[in-house]
Amino acid sequence: MDKNFHLEVLTPHRKFYEGDVEEIIVTITTGQIGILKGHIPMTAAIGTGTLQIKKDGQWREAFISGGFMEVKRDSVTILSSAVEWPEEIDVARAQAAKERAEEKLRQKKSRQEHLLAEAALKRALMRLRIASKYQNI
C-alpha cells in the first residue's frame, strides 16, 4: 500500500517544494500538526516555526512563517510567506533582524508596533535556531 501523498509548498517568490512525501509536521498557529496520507480534509493557518518533511524514510527540516495549508486525503498545499532550507538562511541577516526587534521591544512603542516587533523577533530566533542546528554555527 502506497503511504505517500503529494506535497506542494509555494511562496510568493518560488515553488519551494513539490513531490510525494510520507509525512509532514508543520507549525500552525495553534501548535504543530502531523499529516499522513488519508488525513481528514482541513485548512489551517501557518505559524512561525518548522516544516519537517519525511521522504524515503529521511527527514528534512525547514523554517516556515505565515500563510495557510490545505489538506486533502491525498495531497497538501502550503502557501507561505517564507520557507527556507537551513543552508538558505542568511545568519548575519537573521542576527541583525533579531537585534532590531529586540531594540524595538525595549522602546515604549504602541501595542501594534510591539506585536510586530515580537513577531519579527520570533522569526529571527527560529531562523537562527534552525541555521545553528544544521550549519555548524
Coordinates of C-alpha atoms in Angstrom, one line a residue, residues 41-118:
P41 CA -9.5 17.3 4.8
M42 CA -8.9 20.6 6.6
T43 CA -7.3 24.1 6.3
A44 CA -5.0 25.7 8.9
A45 CA -3.2 28.9 9.3
I46 CA 0.6 28.5 9.3
G47 CA 2.6 29.9 12.3
T48 CA 6.3 30.7 12.7
G49 CA 8.3 27.5 13.2
T50 CA 9.3 24.5 11.2
L51 CA 8.2 22.4 8.3
Q52 CA 9.5 18.8 8.6
I53 CA 9.2 16.6 5.5
K54 CA 9.7 12.8 5.5
K55 CA 10.6 11.3 2.2
D56 CA 12.1 7.9 1.6
G57 CA 12.5 7.4 5.3
Q58 CA 14.6 10.6 5.8
W59 CA 13.5 13.8 7.5
R60 CA 14.4 17.3 6.3
E61 CA 13.6 20.4 8.2
A62 CA 13.0 24.0 7.0
F63 CA 12.0 27.3 8.5
I64 CA 8.4 28.4 7.8
S65 CA 6.4 31.5 8.6
G66 CA 2.9 32.7 7.8
G67 CA 0.4 31.5 5.3
F68 CA -2.1 28.7 5.2
M69 CA -2.3 25.0 4.4
E70 CA -5.0 23.0 2.6
V71 CA -5.1 19.3 3.4
K72 CA -6.9 16.8 1.2
R73 CA -6.8 13.0 1.6
D74 CA -4.0 12.5 -1.0
S75 CA -2.4 16.0 -1.1
V76 CA -1.3 19.0 0.9
T77 CA -0.8 22.5 -0.5
I78 CA 1.0 25.1 1.6
L79 CA 1.1 28.8 0.7
S80 CA 3.6 30.6 2.9
S81 CA 5.1 34.0 3.2
A82 CA 8.6 32.4 3.8
V83 CA 10.1 28.9 3.7
E84 CA 13.8 28.3 3.8
W85 CA 16.1 25.3 4.0
P86 CA 18.7 25.7 6.7
E87 CA 21.5 26.3 4.2
E88 CA 19.5 29.1 2.6
I89 CA 19.2 31.1 5.9
D90 CA 21.4 34.2 6.0
V91 CA 22.6 34.1 9.5
A92 CA 24.0 37.6 9.5
R93 CA 20.7 39.0 8.3
A94 CA 18.7 37.0 10.9
Q95 CA 21.1 38.2 13.6
A96 CA 20.6 41.8 12.5
A97 CA 16.8 41.3 12.4
K98 CA 16.9 39.8 16.0
E99 CA 18.9 42.9 17.2
R100 CA 16.5 45.3 15.5
A101 CA 13.5 43.6 17.0
E102 CA 15.0 43.5 20.5
E103 CA 15.7 47.2 20.3
K104 CA 12.1 47.9 19.2
L105 CA 10.8 45.9 22.1
R106 CA 13.0 47.9 24.6
Q107 CA 11.4 51.1 23.3
K108 CA 8.0 52.1 24.6
K109 CA 6.0 51.9 21.3
S110 CA 2.3 51.4 20.5
R111 CA 0.7 48.0 21.1
Q112 CA 0.7 47.4 17.3
E113 CA 4.5 48.1 17.0
H114 CA 5.2 45.9 20.0
L115 CA 3.3 43.0 18.4
L116 CA 5.1 43.5 15.1
A117 CA 8.5 43.5 16.9
E118 CA 7.6 40.3 18.8

